[in-house]
GROMACS .gro file of C-alpha atoms in nm:
model
  415
    1UNK     CA    1  13.354  10.573  10.701
    2UNK     CA    2  13.338  10.397  11.036
    3UNK     CA    3  13.283  10.544  11.379
    4UNK     CA    4  13.204  10.908  11.442
    5UNK     CA    5  12.940  11.069  11.662
    6UNK     CA    6  12.610  11.188  11.519
    7UNK     CA    7  12.329  11.389  11.678
    8UNK     CA    8  11.988  11.364  11.515
    9UNK     CA    9  11.774  11.661  11.617
   10UNK     CA   10  11.412  11.547  11.617
   11UNK     CA   11  11.278  11.201  11.685
   12UNK     CA   12  10.969  11.171  11.466
   13UNK     CA   13  10.946  10.991  11.131
   14UNK     CA   14  11.253  11.149  10.967
   15UNK     CA   15  11.458  11.135  11.288
   16UNK     CA   16  11.390  10.768  11.356
   17UNK     CA   17  11.463  10.675  10.994
   18UNK     CA   18  11.791  10.870  10.990
   19UNK     CA   19  11.908  10.729  11.324
   20UNK     CA   20  11.837  10.373  11.213
   21UNK     CA   21  12.004  10.420  10.874
   22UNK     CA   22  12.323  10.573  11.017
   23UNK     CA   23  12.356  10.315  11.294
   24UNK     CA   24  12.329  10.036  11.037
   25UNK     CA   25  12.573  10.213  10.804
   26UNK     CA   26  12.848  10.214  11.064
   27UNK     CA   27  12.825  10.536  11.266
   28UNK     CA   28  12.999  10.489  11.599
   29UNK     CA   29  12.745  10.665  11.820
   30UNK     CA   30  12.404  10.801  11.722
   31UNK     CA   31  12.209  11.018  11.964
   32UNK     CA   32  11.851  11.132  11.899
   33UNK     CA   33  11.746  11.453  12.076
   34UNK     CA   34  11.366  11.481  12.082
   35UNK     CA   35  11.215  11.784  12.254
   36UNK     CA   36  10.885  11.624  12.361
   37UNK     CA   37  10.888  11.431  12.685
   38UNK     CA   38  10.597  11.195  12.620
   39UNK     CA   39  10.443  11.013  12.327
   40UNK     CA   40  10.466  11.207  12.004
   41UNK     CA   41  10.130  11.336  11.882
   42UNK     CA   42   9.966  11.188  11.573
   43UNK     CA   43  10.056  11.477  11.345
   44UNK     CA   44   9.807  11.508  11.063
   45UNK     CA   45   9.698  11.148  11.134
   46UNK     CA   46   9.678  11.026  10.771
   47UNK     CA   47   9.946  11.003  10.500
   48UNK     CA   48  10.010  10.801  10.185
   49UNK     CA   49  10.315  10.637  10.025
   50UNK     CA   50  10.331  10.545   9.656
   51UNK     CA   51  10.348  10.169   9.605
   52UNK     CA   52  10.673  10.191   9.404
   53UNK     CA   53  10.837  10.408   9.670
   54UNK     CA   54  10.725  10.161   9.937
   55UNK     CA   55  10.887   9.870   9.752
   56UNK     CA   56  11.210  10.069   9.718
   57UNK     CA   57  11.209  10.178  10.081
   58UNK     CA   58  11.138   9.831  10.216
   59UNK     CA   59  11.427   9.696  10.009
   60UNK     CA   60  11.661   9.956  10.164
   61UNK     CA   61  11.533   9.882  10.514
   62UNK     CA   62  11.400  10.235  10.561
   63UNK     CA   63  11.036  10.119  10.575
   64UNK     CA   64  10.998   9.831  10.820
   65UNK     CA   65  10.774   9.537  10.738
   66UNK     CA   66  10.453   9.482  10.929
   67UNK     CA   67  10.330   9.841  10.969
   68UNK     CA   68   9.955   9.859  10.910
   69UNK     CA   69   9.864  10.014  10.573
   70UNK     CA   70   9.545  10.041  10.368
   71UNK     CA   71   9.561   9.984   9.990
   72UNK     CA   72   9.427  10.254   9.760
   73UNK     CA   73   9.372  10.193   9.388
   74UNK     CA   74   9.196  10.490   9.230
   75UNK     CA   75   9.120  10.856   9.274
   76UNK     CA   76   8.769  10.986   9.214
   77UNK     CA   77   8.701  11.353   9.138
   78UNK     CA   78   8.345  11.463   9.218
   79UNK     CA   79   8.145  11.786   9.218
   80UNK     CA   80   7.821  11.878   9.386
   81UNK     CA   81   7.528  11.812   9.156
   82UNK     CA   82   7.199  11.768   9.338
   83UNK     CA   83   7.045  11.606   9.031
   84UNK     CA   84   7.301  11.324   9.055
   85UNK     CA   85   7.224  11.233   9.414
   86UNK     CA   86   7.388  11.286   9.756
   87UNK     CA   87   7.731  11.161   9.648
   88UNK     CA   88   7.771  11.424   9.377
   89UNK     CA   89   7.869  11.374   9.013
   90UNK     CA   90   8.183  11.186   8.914
   91UNK     CA   91   8.384  11.391   8.662
   92UNK     CA   92   8.699  11.177   8.640
   93UNK     CA   93   8.882  10.874   8.777
   94UNK     CA   94   9.252  10.801   8.763
   95UNK     CA   95   9.480  10.525   8.896
   96UNK     CA   96   9.613  10.589   9.246
   97UNK     CA   97   9.868  10.318   9.340
   98UNK     CA   98   9.929  10.415   9.703
   99UNK     CA   99   9.893  10.274  10.052
  100UNK     CA  100   9.768  10.495  10.334
  101UNK     CA  101   9.912  10.500  10.685
  102UNK     CA  102   9.823  10.632  11.026
  103UNK     CA  103  10.100  10.874  11.135
  104UNK     CA  104  10.116  10.730  11.485
  105UNK     CA  105  10.133  10.368  11.371
  106UNK     CA  106  10.401  10.450  11.114
  107UNK     CA  107  10.607  10.640  11.371
  108UNK     CA  108  10.577  10.359  11.624
  109UNK     CA  109  10.694  10.106  11.365
  110UNK     CA  110  10.995  10.324  11.284
  111UNK     CA  111  11.068  10.390  11.651
  112UNK     CA  112  11.060  10.020  11.735
  113UNK     CA  113  11.307   9.956  11.452
  114UNK     CA  114  11.568  10.196  11.588
  115UNK     CA  115  11.865   9.981  11.698
  116UNK     CA  116  11.932   9.948  12.068
  117UNK     CA  117  12.274  10.107  12.015
  118UNK     CA  118  12.105  10.440  11.936
  119UNK     CA  119  12.055  10.667  12.237
  120UNK     CA  120  11.705  10.818  12.209
  121UNK     CA  121  11.675  11.107  12.456
  122UNK     CA  122  11.331  11.259  12.506
  123UNK     CA  123  11.266  11.594  12.669
  124UNK     CA  124  11.586  11.736  12.517
  125UNK     CA  125  11.502  12.069  12.354
  126UNK     CA  126  11.779  12.207  12.131
  127UNK     CA  127  11.793  12.587  12.135
  128UNK     CA  128  12.082  12.648  11.896
  129UNK     CA  129  12.331  12.473  11.671
  130UNK     CA  130  12.670  12.596  11.547
  131UNK     CA  131  12.840  12.460  11.237
  132UNK     CA  132  13.192  12.320  11.259
  133UNK     CA  133  13.461  12.586  11.248
  134UNK     CA  134  13.238  12.866  11.379
  135UNK     CA  135  13.316  12.837  11.749
  136UNK     CA  136  13.578  13.047  11.928
  137UNK     CA  137  13.840  12.934  12.173
  138UNK     CA  138  13.825  12.570  12.068
  139UNK     CA  139  14.103  12.328  11.987
  140UNK     CA  140  14.165  12.213  11.630
  141UNK     CA  141  13.990  11.883  11.701
  142UNK     CA  142  13.686  12.054  11.853
  143UNK     CA  143  13.674  12.299  11.562
  144UNK     CA  144  13.598  12.008  11.329
  145UNK     CA  145  13.283  11.926  11.522
  146UNK     CA  146  12.939  12.092  11.530
  147UNK     CA  147  12.801  12.225  11.857
  148UNK     CA  148  12.453  12.161  11.997
  149UNK     CA  149  12.319  12.382  12.275
  150UNK     CA  150  12.044  12.236  12.492
  151UNK     CA  151  11.769  12.423  12.678
  152UNK     CA  152  11.944  12.364  13.009
  153UNK     CA  153  12.251  12.553  12.884
  154UNK     CA  154  12.486  12.262  12.824
  155UNK     CA  155  12.675  12.227  12.494
  156UNK     CA  156  12.751  11.898  12.322
  157UNK     CA  157  12.985  11.842  12.024
  158UNK     CA  158  12.932  11.594  11.743
  159UNK     CA  159  13.108  11.498  11.422
  160UNK     CA  160  12.776  11.540  11.238
  161UNK     CA  161  12.444  11.700  11.333
  162UNK     CA  162  12.137  11.602  11.131
  163UNK     CA  163  11.838  11.834  11.142
  164UNK     CA  164  11.525  11.619  11.133
  165UNK     CA  165  11.339  11.885  11.330
  166UNK     CA  166  11.070  11.986  11.083
  167UNK     CA  167  10.966  12.313  10.927
  168UNK     CA  168  11.087  12.522  11.223
  169UNK     CA  169  11.428  12.358  11.213
  170UNK     CA  170  11.694  12.494  11.448
  171UNK     CA  171  11.959  12.321  11.237
  172UNK     CA  172  11.837  12.491  10.919
  173UNK     CA  173  11.853  12.826  11.097
  174UNK     CA  174  12.223  12.762  11.159
  175UNK     CA  175  12.297  12.632  10.809
  176UNK     CA  176  12.098  12.880  10.597
  177UNK     CA  177  11.923  13.138  10.813
  178UNK     CA  178  11.756  13.312  10.519
  179UNK     CA  179  11.567  12.999  10.411
  180UNK     CA  180  11.230  13.025  10.581
  181UNK     CA  181  10.883  12.884  10.512
  182UNK     CA  182  10.664  13.101  10.288
  183UNK     CA  183  10.285  13.120  10.322
  184UNK     CA  184  10.111  12.978  10.015
  185UNK     CA  185   9.796  13.190  10.047
  186UNK     CA  186   9.552  12.923  10.165
  187UNK     CA  187   9.487  12.685  10.453
  188UNK     CA  188   9.439  12.318  10.515
  189UNK     CA  189   9.164  12.174  10.733
  190UNK     CA  190   9.223  11.819  10.856
  191UNK     CA  191   9.019  11.564  11.039
  192UNK     CA  192   8.954  11.194  11.085
  193UNK     CA  193   8.661  10.988  11.203
  194UNK     CA  194   8.593  10.626  11.292
  195UNK     CA  195   8.491  10.457  10.965
  196UNK     CA  196   8.216  10.267  11.148
  197UNK     CA  197   8.034  10.596  11.201
  198UNK     CA  198   7.955  10.611  10.829
  199UNK     CA  199   7.675  10.366  10.918
  200UNK     CA  200   7.494  10.668  11.060
  201UNK     CA  201   7.460  10.810  10.709
  202UNK     CA  202   7.255  10.519  10.576
  203UNK     CA  203   7.332  10.313  10.269
  204UNK     CA  204   7.677  10.161  10.234
  205UNK     CA  205   7.898  10.203  10.538
  206UNK     CA  206   8.201  10.273  10.319
  207UNK     CA  207   8.106  10.325   9.954
  208UNK     CA  208   8.460  10.357   9.813
  209UNK     CA  209   8.706  10.186  10.051
  210UNK     CA  210   8.980  10.148   9.788
  211UNK     CA  211   8.956  10.503   9.654
  212UNK     CA  212   9.058  10.855   9.737
  213UNK     CA  213   8.757  11.077   9.673
  214UNK     CA  214   8.842  11.436   9.581
  215UNK     CA  215   8.555  11.679   9.631
  216UNK     CA  216   8.600  11.978   9.398
  217UNK     CA  217   8.454  12.324   9.455
  218UNK     CA  218   8.537  12.680   9.346
  219UNK     CA  219   8.859  12.777   9.523
  220UNK     CA  220   8.949  12.442   9.668
  221UNK     CA  221   8.947  12.064   9.694
  222UNK     CA  222   8.912  11.804   9.968
  223UNK     CA  223   9.060  11.453   9.963
  224UNK     CA  224   8.889  11.178  10.165
  225UNK     CA  225   9.036  10.830  10.213
  226UNK     CA  226   9.058  10.542  10.457
  227UNK     CA  227   9.351  10.479  10.686
  228UNK     CA  228   9.421  10.209  10.943
  229UNK     CA  229   9.392  10.323  11.303
  230UNK     CA  230   9.487  10.195  11.646
  231UNK     CA  231   9.123  10.108  11.714
  232UNK     CA  232   9.017  10.011  11.362
  233UNK     CA  233   8.975  10.179  11.021
  234UNK     CA  234   8.930  10.554  11.008
  235UNK     CA  235   8.826  10.803  10.742
  236UNK     CA  236   9.089  11.075  10.695
  237UNK     CA  237   9.015  11.401  10.514
  238UNK     CA  238   9.222  11.703  10.407
  239UNK     CA  239   9.047  12.016  10.278
  240UNK     CA  240   9.227  12.304  10.104
  241UNK     CA  241   9.059  12.645  10.076
  242UNK     CA  242   9.109  13.018  10.121
  243UNK     CA  243   9.154  13.127  10.485
  244UNK     CA  244   8.866  13.271  10.688
  245UNK     CA  245   8.840  13.637  10.582
  246UNK     CA  246   8.829  13.793  10.927
  247UNK     CA  247   9.184  13.730  11.047
  248UNK     CA  248   9.108  13.443  11.283
  249UNK     CA  249   9.431  13.269  11.179
  250UNK     CA  250   9.786  13.399  11.216
  251UNK     CA  251   9.950  13.379  10.876
  252UNK     CA  252  10.283  13.550  10.941
  253UNK     CA  253  10.451  13.244  11.089
  254UNK     CA  254  10.398  12.868  11.052
  255UNK     CA  255  10.128  12.782  11.303
  256UNK     CA  256   9.808  12.584  11.341
  257UNK     CA  257   9.508  12.526  11.562
  258UNK     CA  258   9.586  12.171  11.677
  259UNK     CA  259   9.321  11.905  11.739
  260UNK     CA  260   9.092  12.015  12.019
  261UNK     CA  261   9.182  12.385  11.985
  262UNK     CA  262   8.946  12.481  11.701
  263UNK     CA  263   8.755  12.794  11.804
  264UNK     CA  264   8.376  12.817  11.765
  265UNK     CA  265   8.423  13.081  11.495
  266UNK     CA  266   8.653  12.857  11.292
  267UNK     CA  267   8.416  12.562  11.334
  268UNK     CA  268   8.128  12.775  11.206
  269UNK     CA  269   8.335  12.883  10.904
  270UNK     CA  270   8.410  12.518  10.818
  271UNK     CA  271   8.044  12.416  10.862
  272UNK     CA  272   7.931  12.694  10.628
  273UNK     CA  273   8.185  12.589  10.365
  274UNK     CA  274   8.069  12.228  10.376
  275UNK     CA  275   7.702  12.329  10.358
  276UNK     CA  276   7.760  12.561  10.062
  277UNK     CA  277   7.996  12.355   9.846
  278UNK     CA  278   7.986  11.983   9.927
  279UNK     CA  279   7.765  11.701   9.798
  280UNK     CA  280   7.532  11.609  10.086
  281UNK     CA  281   7.685  11.268  10.154
  282UNK     CA  282   8.038  11.403  10.187
  283UNK     CA  283   7.924  11.703  10.390
  284UNK     CA  284   7.754  11.471  10.638
  285UNK     CA  285   8.055  11.238  10.644
  286UNK     CA  286   8.297  11.517  10.737
  287UNK     CA  287   8.048  11.658  10.988
  288UNK     CA  288   8.077  11.333  11.187
  289UNK     CA  289   8.431  11.436  11.286
  290UNK     CA  290   8.468  11.518  11.653
  291UNK     CA  291   8.601  11.872  11.718
  292UNK     CA  292   8.887  11.710  11.908
  293UNK     CA  293   8.994  11.543  11.581
  294UNK     CA  294   8.969  11.856  11.364
  295UNK     CA  295   9.234  12.121  11.308
  296UNK     CA  296   9.342  12.386  11.060
  297UNK     CA  297   9.683  12.512  10.951
  298UNK     CA  298   9.808  12.761  10.694
  299UNK     CA  299  10.000  12.599  10.408
  300UNK     CA  300  10.367  12.687  10.370
  301UNK     CA  301  10.652  12.571  10.154
  302UNK     CA  302  11.028  12.611  10.157
  303UNK     CA  303  11.339  12.529   9.956
  304UNK     CA  304  11.650  12.532  10.173
  305UNK     CA  305  11.939  12.708  10.001
  306UNK     CA  306  12.172  12.441  10.137
  307UNK     CA  307  12.099  12.095  10.269
  308UNK     CA  308  12.447  12.024  10.406
  309UNK     CA  309  12.764  12.200  10.513
  310UNK     CA  310  12.982  12.266  10.817
  311UNK     CA  311  12.906  11.920  10.959
  312UNK     CA  312  12.532  12.006  10.952
  313UNK     CA  313  12.280  11.824  10.735
  314UNK     CA  314  11.902  11.856  10.681
  315UNK     CA  315  11.649  11.577  10.629
  316UNK     CA  316  11.273  11.559  10.584
  317UNK     CA  317  11.076  11.881  10.633
  318UNK     CA  318  11.382  12.057  10.773
  319UNK     CA  319  11.534  12.043  10.422
  320UNK     CA  320  11.225  12.118  10.215
  321UNK     CA  321  10.866  12.190  10.315
  322UNK     CA  322  10.644  12.055  10.038
  323UNK     CA  323  10.273  12.137  10.013
  324UNK     CA  324  10.081  11.815  10.089
  325UNK     CA  325   9.920  11.788   9.742
  326UNK     CA  326  10.224  11.594   9.621
  327UNK     CA  327  10.166  11.307   9.867
  328UNK     CA  328  10.541  11.267   9.908
  329UNK     CA  329  10.640  11.386  10.255
  330UNK     CA  330  10.690  11.054  10.434
  331UNK     CA  331  10.856  10.889  10.134
  332UNK     CA  332  11.091  11.184  10.090
  333UNK     CA  333  11.199  11.169  10.456
  334UNK     CA  334  11.273  10.796  10.429
  335UNK     CA  335  11.458  10.851  10.101
  336UNK     CA  336  11.671  11.117  10.271
  337UNK     CA  337  11.766  10.865  10.538
  338UNK     CA  338  11.848  10.604  10.274
  339UNK     CA  339  12.062  10.847  10.074
  340UNK     CA  340  12.250  10.952  10.385
  341UNK     CA  341  12.329  10.593  10.478
  342UNK     CA  342  12.436  10.510  10.123
  343UNK     CA  343  12.661  10.816  10.119
  344UNK     CA  344  12.810  10.719  10.454
  345UNK     CA  345  12.910  10.380  10.314
  346UNK     CA  346  13.061  10.528   9.996
  347UNK     CA  347  13.238  10.835  10.135
  348UNK     CA  348  13.591  10.865  10.265
  349UNK     CA  349  13.528  11.184  10.465
  350UNK     CA  350  13.250  11.395  10.612
  351UNK     CA  351  13.316  11.658  10.347
  352UNK     CA  352  13.257  11.407  10.069
  353UNK     CA  353  12.944  11.281  10.247
  354UNK     CA  354  12.794  11.629  10.285
  355UNK     CA  355  12.874  11.734   9.930
  356UNK     CA  356  12.722  11.423   9.776
  357UNK     CA  357  12.411  11.443   9.992
  358UNK     CA  358  12.352  11.809   9.901
  359UNK     CA  359  12.382  11.740   9.529
  360UNK     CA  360  12.138  11.450   9.538
  361UNK     CA  361  11.878  11.545   9.795
  362UNK     CA  362  11.882  11.921   9.740
  363UNK     CA  363  11.774  11.868   9.380
  364UNK     CA  364  11.507  11.616   9.484
  365UNK     CA  365  11.361  11.860   9.735
  366UNK     CA  366  11.349  12.147   9.486
  367UNK     CA  367  11.169  11.928   9.233
  368UNK     CA  368  10.905  11.826   9.488
  369UNK     CA  369  10.846  12.185   9.601
  370UNK     CA  370  10.805  12.300   9.240
  371UNK     CA  371  10.553  12.028   9.153
  372UNK     CA  372  10.351  12.085   9.471
  373UNK     CA  373  10.330  12.457   9.392
  374UNK     CA  374  10.183  12.376   9.050
  375UNK     CA  375   9.936  12.137   9.211
  376UNK     CA  376   9.836  12.399   9.467
  377UNK     CA  377   9.777  12.665   9.205
  378UNK     CA  378   9.562  12.433   8.995
  379UNK     CA  379   9.365  12.276   9.280
  380UNK     CA  380   9.318  12.573   9.512
  381UNK     CA  381   9.448  12.908   9.394
  382UNK     CA  382   9.322  12.899   9.033
  383UNK     CA  383   9.068  12.619   9.013
  384UNK     CA  384   8.899  12.540   8.682
  385UNK     CA  385   8.523  12.545   8.626
  386UNK     CA  386   8.494  12.200   8.781
  387UNK     CA  387   8.130  12.140   8.689
  388UNK     CA  388   8.207  12.195   8.319
  389UNK     CA  389   8.496  11.945   8.314
  390UNK     CA  390   8.477  11.598   8.161
  391UNK     CA  391   8.723  11.310   8.162
  392UNK     CA  392   8.928  11.431   7.865
  393UNK     CA  393   8.943  11.784   8.002
  394UNK     CA  394   9.049  11.661   8.345
  395UNK     CA  395   9.321  11.438   8.199
  396UNK     CA  396   9.466  11.730   8.002
  397UNK     CA  397   9.441  11.955   8.310
  398UNK     CA  398   9.629  11.694   8.515
  399UNK     CA  399   9.907  11.661   8.259
  400UNK     CA  400   9.948  12.039   8.269
  401UNK     CA  401  10.009  12.026   8.643
  402UNK     CA  402  10.266  11.749   8.615
  403UNK     CA  403  10.452  11.939   8.340
  404UNK     CA  404  10.660  11.637   8.249
  405UNK     CA  405  10.689  11.487   8.598
  406UNK     CA  406  10.606  11.114   8.601
  407UNK     CA  407  10.338  11.160   8.868
  408UNK     CA  408  10.292  11.245   9.233
  409UNK     CA  409  10.437  11.061   9.532
  410UNK     CA  410  10.801  11.134   9.453
  411UNK     CA  411  11.056  10.987   9.213
  412UNK     CA  412  11.260  10.672   9.245
  413UNK     CA  413  11.603  10.730   9.395
  414UNK     CA  414  11.901  10.732   9.161
  415UNK     CA  415  12.104  10.411   9.188
   0.00000   0.00000   0.00000
């Protein structure tokens, strides 16, 4: 296929990757419609990509060279044990072949790689999308195109509309309105702090720079790892636990308290959790986080019933919302972009493109959602007696979560 007009709804990681991939694959005109008017926020701040996925994605051109990343080699699982010292007791270690990224630096690298032929329009909020063939009073040619309605009331028509607009996707609402995020029953606290501030704790400034440390406690876990940052290395942490019991969070719709909006009551709840459950060193490390760099969000997941149809197509979180335990979100978005570009080159029509994409990426998304649900149940919803676990017991427990999957971080793409 050559030529054709494509609208990419959403200009973050998935949107930039899709726009770049389609422009390189031969799309005639690619337009990115991003609702924010300024710089995109550093969403979640830290993320990881499996080393094998990174090699694959660099080879396809989806992951540009030169983006700052921090190598990780192992994952440490620790529990509070005051007899073992302030760092807690190590109950297991496993290989962890990943690199960590700063969301903002990764997005900027992807944004800078978008070809100049792509029109990237900021401040363009899309309020509704209509699949091809659903409009009334249109000519035959217009009926083969999808319609995009903007906040100002204007309507634009494209040969293909790609929803890269996240878990609240407007494109998904048009393609499969009944597919909505479902609350998992627990929340995620996130934060990050300048790694140099660990000096304030005494001892080594960064005791495990190449490791992800997982702090285990009844009813939850917390992963702590280094990431690169615009001003130097940072310590990123993600804590999963039951929600505050007094209704301080809305759980009926995907939402969060963004950085800087944490209420005093929520901050007190987090402080009490750290004091009660964490080894002293890790409690003090997380407590260094500035309130402006701390936020909390309920965890949701979603499997879209369809990922393509009617000249509409879903990529990234718009297609499947995967709980973060699987450490696959960024890689999956870049794989979606790669698969779409490969399909564009192989297909003779939009119908063939959409059908092939749905078969390949729909299955990949369902697999990731299923694995992340198992991980969430085992690491948050139904945690084992952590303090009684040893290395052999942890290894068997881990294999039970994987249930035949090769590991976390996503699978290699089919050739």
